[in-house]
XYZ file of C-alpha atoms in Angstrom:
633
model
C 107.148 111.309 146.951
C 106.473 112.111 143.410
C 106.003 109.210 140.951
C 104.947 108.314 137.356
C 101.825 106.220 136.764
C 103.453 103.125 135.652
C 102.774 99.697 137.269
C 105.679 97.371 136.360
C 103.910 94.140 137.167
C 101.253 95.231 134.638
C 103.590 96.067 132.182
C 105.499 92.847 132.532
C 102.262 91.074 132.147
C 101.655 92.922 128.917
C 105.033 91.985 127.628
C 104.616 88.453 128.347
C 101.289 88.491 126.718
C 102.991 89.921 123.480
C 105.369 87.153 123.495
C 102.932 84.228 124.458
C 100.713 85.315 121.515
C 103.889 85.898 119.012
C 104.847 82.341 119.969
C 101.291 80.835 119.496
C 101.120 82.445 115.958
C 104.424 81.169 115.088
C 103.638 77.594 116.156
C 100.200 77.818 114.423
C 102.219 77.651 111.246
C 103.075 73.964 111.793
C 99.471 72.932 112.464
C 98.211 74.854 109.462
C 100.865 73.410 107.153
C 99.997 69.937 107.933
C 96.262 70.681 107.234
C 96.994 72.432 104.050
C 99.173 69.504 102.851
C 96.532 67.013 103.362
C 93.865 69.268 101.680
C 95.909 69.560 98.593
C 96.555 66.024 97.950
C 93.644 65.976 95.549
C 92.768 69.420 95.326
C 93.601 70.690 91.731
C 92.486 73.489 89.500
C 91.193 77.037 89.672
C 90.005 76.982 93.191
C 92.964 74.967 94.459
C 95.216 77.769 93.070
C 93.261 80.326 94.913
C 93.308 78.124 98.213
C 97.192 77.899 97.985
C 97.459 81.660 97.228
C 95.176 82.431 100.247
C 97.231 80.230 102.405
C 100.414 81.860 101.363
C 98.932 85.251 102.282
C 97.882 83.901 105.560
C 101.352 82.697 106.394
C 103.056 85.825 105.452
C 100.425 88.013 107.384
C 100.781 85.740 110.438
C 104.605 85.976 110.292
C 104.340 89.767 110.165
C 101.935 89.946 112.900
C 104.095 87.572 115.162
C 107.161 89.718 114.472
C 105.382 92.972 115.445
C 104.250 91.374 118.600
C 107.755 90.389 119.416
C 108.809 93.957 118.639
C 106.111 95.154 120.996
C 107.417 92.908 123.856
C 110.837 94.341 123.415
C 109.479 97.901 123.375
C 107.651 97.181 126.601
C 110.721 95.799 128.297
C 112.494 99.104 127.330
C 109.582 101.078 128.730
C 109.959 99.059 132.010
C 113.713 99.773 132.037
C 112.979 103.435 131.333
C 110.406 103.585 134.066
C 113.148 102.198 136.522
C 115.643 104.878 135.398
C 112.942 107.693 135.743
C 112.058 106.666 139.166
C 115.654 106.423 140.092
C 116.156 110.004 138.788
C 113.094 111.329 140.654
C 114.322 109.819 143.840
C 117.797 111.168 143.465
C 116.517 114.506 142.683
C 114.081 114.510 145.525
C 116.835 113.298 147.786
C 119.165 116.230 146.530
C 116.317 118.631 147.159
C 115.966 117.522 150.710
C 119.675 118.025 151.328
C 119.500 121.506 149.747
C 116.685 122.464 152.017
C 118.372 121.092 155.081
C 121.578 123.014 154.018
C 119.599 126.231 153.571
C 117.978 125.903 156.984
C 121.357 125.497 158.634
C 122.787 128.621 156.886
C 119.956 130.681 157.762
C 120.244 129.770 161.515
C 123.848 130.830 161.475
C 123.180 133.967 159.730
C 125.506 135.703 162.106
C 128.288 133.094 162.123
C 127.698 132.173 165.493
C 127.962 128.475 164.928
C 130.944 128.812 162.326
C 129.091 127.247 159.699
C 130.642 127.653 156.242
C 129.432 127.300 152.691
C 131.803 124.321 152.282
C 130.190 122.687 155.423
C 126.477 123.046 153.748
C 127.547 121.964 150.094
C 125.123 119.044 149.024
C 126.743 118.232 145.768
C 125.624 119.024 142.072
C 122.021 118.869 141.254
C 121.084 115.402 139.609
C 119.797 115.271 136.111
C 116.642 117.415 135.630
C 115.738 116.028 132.298
C 112.901 113.438 132.569
C 113.513 110.072 131.000
C 111.213 109.855 127.931
C 109.500 106.496 127.620
C 110.089 104.656 124.488
C 107.353 104.205 121.937
C 105.093 101.177 122.130
C 103.550 101.173 118.885
C 102.646 99.067 116.037
C 100.373 98.831 113.032
C 99.001 95.822 111.241
C 96.548 95.302 108.331
C 95.884 91.891 106.755
C 95.663 91.609 103.148
C 92.279 90.346 101.500
C 92.388 86.845 99.985
C 91.026 86.118 96.596
C 88.513 83.491 96.761
C 87.177 83.528 93.191
C 88.737 81.443 90.533
C 87.168 82.840 87.287
C 84.135 82.315 85.086
C 82.989 79.692 82.645
C 84.348 81.825 79.905
C 87.877 80.731 81.264
C 86.814 77.126 80.897
C 88.429 76.358 84.379
C 87.583 73.307 86.485
C 88.450 72.299 89.951
C 88.835 68.752 91.497
C 88.795 67.978 95.190
C 88.112 65.399 97.862
C 85.376 66.889 100.079
C 86.574 64.884 103.073
C 90.017 66.394 102.876
C 88.687 69.902 102.516
C 86.525 69.535 105.521
C 89.439 67.963 107.374
C 91.345 71.180 106.701
C 88.438 73.516 107.990
C 88.207 71.509 111.092
C 91.899 71.653 112.032
C 92.093 75.357 110.962
C 89.227 76.133 113.226
C 91.173 74.977 116.210
C 94.147 77.018 115.363
C 91.726 80.072 114.719
C 90.109 79.473 118.120
C 93.558 79.751 119.733
C 94.159 82.996 117.763
C 90.850 84.358 119.013
C 91.753 83.501 122.539
C 95.209 85.175 122.087
C 93.460 88.351 120.734
C 91.224 88.377 123.667
C 94.167 88.010 126.108
C 95.889 90.818 124.398
C 92.827 93.049 124.384
C 92.590 92.556 128.271
C 96.393 92.860 128.763
C 96.380 96.201 126.736
C 93.310 97.582 128.623
C 94.973 96.889 132.052
C 98.091 98.575 130.866
C 96.324 101.735 129.556
C 94.654 101.975 133.099
C 97.856 101.751 135.152
C 100.704 102.679 132.726
C 99.842 106.114 131.297
C 103.415 107.239 131.530
C 104.420 105.094 128.653
C 101.154 104.752 126.537
C 100.978 101.857 124.195
C 99.393 102.675 120.884
C 98.309 99.458 119.385
C 94.523 99.921 118.603
C 95.283 99.585 114.916
C 97.190 96.372 115.406
C 94.497 94.814 117.404
C 91.931 95.821 114.809
C 94.089 94.309 112.150
C 94.564 91.103 114.230
C 90.700 90.874 114.415
C 90.428 91.226 110.782
C 93.038 88.570 110.264
C 91.120 86.222 112.399
C 88.012 86.984 110.310
C 89.855 86.204 107.071
C 90.726 82.828 108.622
C 87.115 82.139 109.406
C 86.163 83.112 105.934
C 88.730 80.663 104.639
C 87.137 77.995 106.655
C 83.694 78.831 105.549
C 84.772 79.033 102.031
C 86.458 75.653 101.999
C 83.479 74.125 103.821
C 81.308 75.560 101.071
C 83.472 74.109 98.428
C 83.347 70.878 100.039
C 79.622 71.083 100.156
C 79.304 71.957 96.449
C 81.222 68.738 95.626
C 79.111 66.652 98.122
C 76.035 68.002 96.451
C 77.325 67.165 92.945
C 78.515 63.939 93.640
C 81.367 64.481 91.583
C 85.225 64.934 91.878
C 85.281 67.629 89.264
C 83.282 70.845 88.866
C 83.392 73.931 86.794
C 84.909 77.033 88.453
C 81.760 78.937 87.462
C 79.592 76.555 89.044
C 81.505 76.352 92.291
C 81.207 80.246 92.269
C 77.471 80.195 92.091
C 77.413 77.674 94.926
C 79.809 79.810 97.096
C 77.502 82.892 96.581
C 74.690 81.367 98.322
C 76.465 81.720 101.642
C 78.458 84.597 100.697
C 77.204 87.323 98.309
C 80.484 89.225 98.387
C 81.686 86.428 96.125
C 79.455 87.812 93.395
C 81.103 91.155 93.768
C 84.428 89.805 93.309
C 83.147 87.776 90.383
C 81.382 90.536 88.635
C 84.443 92.326 87.213
C 86.328 89.368 85.961
C 87.211 90.136 82.480
C 86.893 86.579 81.352
C 83.081 86.543 81.922
C 80.794 86.651 79.023
C 77.919 89.185 79.314
C 75.464 86.349 79.933
C 77.573 85.333 82.928
C 77.802 88.991 84.105
C 74.031 89.126 83.859
C 73.541 85.834 85.692
C 75.913 87.147 88.561
C 74.280 90.517 88.857
C 70.758 88.991 89.154
C 72.243 86.882 92.044
C 74.000 89.914 93.683
C 71.112 92.267 93.253
C 68.866 89.619 95.048
C 71.236 88.945 97.814
C 70.698 90.044 101.371
C 72.127 93.560 102.299
C 72.589 94.350 98.714
C 73.117 98.177 98.408
C 73.249 99.615 94.896
C 74.166 103.172 95.976
C 77.232 101.900 97.933
C 78.342 99.642 95.043
C 78.010 102.556 92.484
C 79.915 104.833 94.883
C 82.833 102.369 94.922
C 82.873 100.980 91.456
C 80.984 103.698 89.106
C 83.825 103.466 86.541
C 83.670 99.749 86.325
C 80.041 99.504 86.082
C 79.782 102.213 83.557
C 81.207 99.914 80.944
C 80.280 96.475 82.091
C 78.295 94.658 79.424
C 75.658 92.303 80.953
C 74.259 94.485 83.778
C 70.998 96.425 83.256
C 71.272 99.607 81.361
C 69.710 101.693 83.883
C 72.401 100.661 86.457
C 75.113 101.368 83.634
C 73.525 104.859 83.148
C 73.370 105.548 86.834
C 77.060 104.517 87.205
C 78.184 106.350 84.180
C 76.605 109.589 85.158
C 78.109 109.267 88.607
C 81.449 108.838 87.234
C 81.055 111.661 84.844
C 79.789 114.184 87.482
C 82.740 113.083 89.874
C 85.356 113.522 87.164
C 84.077 116.888 86.272
C 83.275 118.339 89.787
C 84.564 121.952 89.503
C 85.092 122.047 93.310
C 87.680 119.327 93.013
C 90.018 120.281 90.094
C 92.196 117.196 90.689
C 89.589 114.790 89.803
C 89.836 114.817 86.023
C 93.476 113.443 86.396
C 92.371 110.948 88.856
C 89.576 109.713 86.517
C 92.184 109.696 83.708
C 94.355 107.207 85.849
C 91.356 105.184 87.140
C 90.237 104.655 83.549
C 93.593 103.107 82.767
C 94.977 105.918 80.500
C 98.844 106.151 80.263
C 100.524 109.510 79.656
C 100.820 110.064 75.807
C 97.662 108.096 75.035
C 95.348 111.060 75.158
C 96.141 114.428 76.653
C 94.551 115.337 79.766
C 92.751 118.429 78.008
C 91.397 116.286 75.275
C 90.197 113.817 77.966
C 88.363 116.571 79.707
C 86.961 117.619 76.372
C 85.759 114.108 75.814
C 84.002 113.912 79.122
C 82.329 117.243 78.498
C 81.188 116.159 75.178
C 79.400 113.183 76.707
C 77.796 115.137 79.228
C 76.516 117.666 76.702
C 75.256 114.779 74.533
C 73.227 113.561 77.278
C 71.669 116.907 77.873
C 70.975 117.449 74.153
C 69.358 114.033 73.862
C 67.039 114.880 76.969
C 66.371 118.159 75.397
C 65.258 116.723 72.130
C 63.044 113.971 73.780
C 61.708 116.393 76.214
C 60.420 118.443 73.466
C 58.728 115.298 71.909
C 57.510 111.991 73.478
C 56.501 112.488 77.146
C 58.347 110.212 79.584
C 61.029 109.404 77.058
C 64.197 108.240 78.789
C 68.032 108.907 77.793
C 70.614 106.535 79.025
C 74.437 106.333 79.012
C 74.864 102.970 78.139
C 78.638 102.778 77.874
C 81.431 104.861 79.214
C 85.106 103.650 79.471
C 88.320 103.490 77.637
C 89.304 101.131 74.615
C 92.456 101.148 72.773
C 93.549 104.554 74.078
C 90.369 106.532 73.547
C 87.483 107.344 75.464
C 84.409 105.331 74.537
C 80.546 105.967 75.140
C 77.093 105.152 74.048
C 73.889 107.227 74.310
C 70.641 105.583 74.056
C 67.587 107.686 73.175
C 64.901 105.523 74.671
C 64.756 103.033 77.274
C 67.111 100.173 76.365
C 65.986 97.950 79.112
C 62.293 97.992 77.869
C 62.271 99.204 74.268
C 60.452 96.955 71.547
C 62.565 97.837 68.697
C 66.182 98.865 69.015
C 68.776 100.404 66.613
C 72.566 100.469 67.316
C 74.775 102.842 65.178
C 78.418 101.930 64.923
C 80.366 105.197 64.193
C 82.865 105.357 61.418
C 86.327 106.969 60.291
C 87.527 109.854 62.572
C 84.562 109.578 65.062
C 85.144 110.161 68.624
C 83.067 110.977 71.679
C 83.488 114.828 70.810
C 80.989 114.175 68.084
C 78.570 111.909 69.873
C 75.911 114.457 69.588
C 75.939 114.262 65.758
C 73.232 111.517 65.040
C 70.972 112.721 67.858
C 68.538 114.902 65.814
C 68.178 112.135 63.246
C 67.484 109.581 65.835
C 64.815 111.955 67.501
C 63.188 111.988 64.169
C 62.857 108.272 64.056
C 61.598 108.151 67.690
C 59.135 110.905 67.290
C 56.203 108.584 66.582
C 57.661 105.566 68.030
C 57.994 106.137 71.867
C 58.722 102.380 72.537
C 61.934 102.426 70.450
C 65.401 103.071 71.380
C 68.227 104.381 69.272
C 71.856 103.994 70.406
C 74.918 105.965 69.168
C 77.675 103.672 69.973
C 81.324 105.149 69.958
C 82.794 102.026 71.795
C 86.125 101.734 69.959
C 89.058 103.814 68.502
C 88.165 104.685 65.019
C 90.913 105.157 62.390
C 91.827 108.405 60.632
C 92.112 108.683 56.964
C 95.801 107.461 56.714
C 94.998 104.111 58.504
C 91.377 103.706 57.389
C 92.442 101.032 55.044
C 93.845 98.753 57.630
C 91.661 96.052 59.394
C 93.033 96.108 62.759
C 90.585 98.686 64.275
C 87.546 97.078 62.758
C 88.585 93.598 64.262
C 89.155 95.255 67.736
C 85.965 97.446 67.499
C 83.953 94.499 66.386
C 84.825 92.491 69.413
C 83.729 95.413 71.587
C 80.431 95.937 69.634
C 79.818 92.073 69.899
C 80.221 92.325 73.661
C 77.733 95.227 73.901
C 75.146 93.398 71.608
C 75.616 90.338 73.830
C 74.921 92.590 76.847
C 71.679 93.663 75.399
C 70.618 89.992 74.622
C 71.524 88.823 78.124
C 69.666 91.735 79.834
C 66.732 91.290 77.521
C 66.453 87.459 77.728
C 63.251 87.633 79.710
C 61.786 90.321 77.681
C 63.130 89.845 74.280
C 63.363 92.735 71.742
C 60.825 92.455 68.846
C 63.371 93.927 66.481
C 67.146 94.542 66.764
C 68.856 96.391 63.988
C 72.671 97.166 63.849
C 73.529 100.070 61.671
C 77.054 100.841 60.515
C 78.179 104.354 59.032
C 81.401 104.368 57.001
C 84.154 102.311 58.721
C 81.549 101.485 61.207
C 79.961 99.299 58.626
C 83.073 97.079 58.826
C 83.118 97.236 62.536
C 79.359 96.219 62.748
C 79.846 93.296 60.229
C 82.737 91.832 62.473
C 80.530 92.287 65.461
C 77.799 90.420 63.792
C 80.078 87.342 63.014
C 80.543 86.613 66.699
C 77.582 88.142 68.606
C 75.092 85.821 70.392
C 72.496 88.327 70.217
C 69.427 87.785 67.854
C 70.048 90.571 65.393
C 67.368 90.900 62.772
C 68.851 93.523 60.055
C 72.150 94.899 59.120
C 72.295 98.234 57.607
C 75.403 99.655 55.921
C 75.426 103.526 55.425
C 78.049 105.065 53.205
C 80.116 101.935 53.741
C 83.918 101.994 53.295
C 83.694 98.219 52.703
C 83.753 95.066 54.697
C 86.583 92.750 55.409
C 87.702 90.649 52.393
C 85.865 87.518 52.147
C 82.787 88.610 54.163
C 79.492 86.837 53.143
C 75.879 87.288 53.912
C 75.855 83.845 55.927
C 78.817 85.311 58.118
C 76.552 88.098 59.244
C 73.833 85.651 60.623
C 71.022 88.226 59.907
C 67.890 87.670 57.659
C 67.901 91.233 56.252
C 70.676 93.378 54.856
C 70.231 96.953 53.704
C 72.682 99.394 52.142
C 72.912 102.765 50.708
C 75.624 105.154 49.403
C 74.899 108.630 48.225
C 76.070 109.297 44.621
C 77.490 112.664 46.119
C 79.497 110.776 48.797
C 83.264 111.054 47.673
C 84.807 108.953 50.420
C 82.770 105.594 50.609
C 84.136 104.325 47.243
C 87.642 105.025 48.092
C 87.394 103.057 51.204
C 86.022 99.992 49.286
C 88.655 100.100 46.831
C 91.720 100.300 48.968
C 91.043 97.804 51.775
C 93.946 95.789 52.647
C 95.266 92.982 54.771
C 98.633 92.399 56.473
C 100.782 89.679 54.812
C 101.331 86.234 56.383
C 104.530 84.267 56.091
C 102.907 82.324 53.071
C 102.591 85.464 51.065
C 104.875 85.281 47.964
C 106.166 88.897 47.925
C 105.827 89.863 51.704
C 104.887 93.166 52.627
C 101.349 94.092 52.424
C 98.947 92.832 49.825
C 96.013 94.936 48.816
C 92.703 93.537 48.457
C 89.428 95.319 47.684
C 87.020 95.392 50.501
C 83.636 93.834 50.059
C 80.758 96.215 49.082
C 77.735 95.409 51.382
C 75.554 95.736 48.269
C 77.218 92.634 46.893
C 76.172 90.354 49.567
C 73.479 87.775 48.980
C 69.950 89.206 49.542
C 71.239 92.688 50.062
C 68.665 95.526 49.375
C 69.603 98.911 48.446
C 67.613 101.931 49.523
C 67.973 105.455 48.211
C 69.803 108.172 49.771
C 69.572 110.583 47.063
C 66.247 112.012 47.917
C 64.198 109.904 45.280
C 62.881 107.631 48.052
C 61.692 110.469 50.438
C 63.621 113.035 52.349
C 66.532 115.346 51.186
C 69.381 113.925 49.254
C 72.546 113.236 51.094
C 75.431 115.502 49.943
C 78.367 114.486 51.893
C 79.907 111.471 53.824
C 79.473 112.721 57.261
C 76.764 111.738 59.730
C 75.406 115.331 59.837
C 75.484 118.434 61.894
C 73.724 118.916 65.190
C 72.772 122.669 65.019
C 69.207 123.355 65.789
C 67.271 125.012 62.913
C 69.991 124.541 60.470
C 69.275 126.496 57.301
C 70.111 124.636 54.117
C 71.968 126.377 51.328
C 70.032 125.255 48.153
C 73.174 125.942 46.247
C 75.529 123.779 48.580
C 73.282 121.885 50.736
C 74.861 120.415 53.761
C 72.979 117.170 54.413
C 74.742 114.222 56.059
C 73.339 110.648 56.263
C 71.857 111.225 59.590
C 70.361 114.737 59.053
C 66.868 114.592 60.382
C 65.501 115.586 56.999
C 67.698 113.081 55.064
C 66.467 110.328 52.764
C 68.473 108.044 54.974
C 66.426 108.813 58.170
C 63.394 108.495 56.020
C 64.280 104.885 55.130
C 65.594 104.090 58.313
C 62.174 104.551 59.972
C 60.822 101.939 57.524
C 63.843 99.562 58.401
C 63.285 100.043 62.171
C 59.551 99.099 61.702
C 60.497 96.233 59.283
C 58.272 97.272 56.391
C 60.954 97.578 53.675
C 60.371 94.826 51.075
C 63.206 92.220 50.968
């Protein structure tokens, strides 16, 4: 007799196991709820919030899993019922076929009508249903959510208080519940395996659910270890209150993954990022290539990590975004970097990335023709205030003895990131241990909005973070001389950065300044040396200084906008002016711009085109001295 491969008793056992485990998961909620309530009696602050969030995720995921198992039990019941119907159909059809064969035999034997058998006498009824019964699907998928176990850095000022005894009590009670879950998972795995061997007629597709169940159990185990580690941190400190950052450091000793979660917390200072990076890089199983593969865009603009890592990540992100074999990548990179439609067209975005890539190649070409072994690094690549930002260092920023950082000015964007490179190469030509950085890390204003302060305030915060990143990474190998240079509106940005940075900056240089924020003083900048230059043939700088403005406050008598002239850097106490007109060495500067990149540029003697950072300009001639520190104050 024909049959289907379906053992009803095995199927019933599977349905029963689905229901038993579902019920166990449902009941586990009561025990966990009691344990959570006891733990939270004195658990307050950042990590307490993370704990309750994690418990909420666990509860929701457990409820989802329990419901899916109940659905699977019902689906298995339907499969059992369908198997019964299919077997009844098969039996009825085989019985009918037997009758047909018997009737045909009778008719064949009475071929001459000797027995008087008629067709009516051999009629066996209509053929039963020939359409096989289809088994109902027994399938479900389940994937638990990850649970955040990091509460923030010291920059957030967060603290947590707890009773470690209560925390350990939760961990112990949760472990009993988790053990029951693991037993339930094992029972399910055995029941599913047995069903697969004897019930192939109605296959059960639950491998993804079982994998998700296993991950869910692992998440619970991670919670228990996490809470036990927090309890240990409080026991070790002998205090009922700890800073969230201190707790994070303690947690990372047992779980390096915590450091990865913490690394991208926007509240962290570059110094904290550097501290976390050092711990992560030293942790067991750390894999830099895998980290960059997953987080290249995030690492490319993370102040506080080593610059060689930032460079590696940034180049990886650029190459991925501009991969010609994947024309969809630019749009994906656009979205991944946080751009919204209308902020920057996709076409301009691609031009930005190509310009950065070209800038790196040009810088390498320049250094390759000069100092042997010189390094070019992409030390910033990201999005700020609706624009693409980037920084290129000619020289190794991780080891350089003397470092110059140029903040770009009005109308600057990464498509002009190559402009200062030849001038920087001139400075580096006899100083292989130096590094010169062109930093375009903010959205610069155009001429109509140059008089506003907002872009300088925002840009100053970004540059301050970048300088703090230099200080954090060079804490054990301090830079001999750090010089911050601003050009045009960038002098305002640089001054605002100096007001807040924790980096030890030795000198501030203002080139073609459009003026500083009203009220700025030399003391605000926190540097021992201030230098400034403006070419007599620069038609733009003076206008910027004269038309600086600030937005009114409610206390203003007239309302609206009240204009106040910006501060001329040369008016700061102790400021030293150096020439840019050619009388101090080099060519006279003839325009406000940085300068052109073109190799072998021919100068028109009647209308020379010399920007401030032209390699032969008097500005570059004087900047060489500033970088060495041999200009008399």
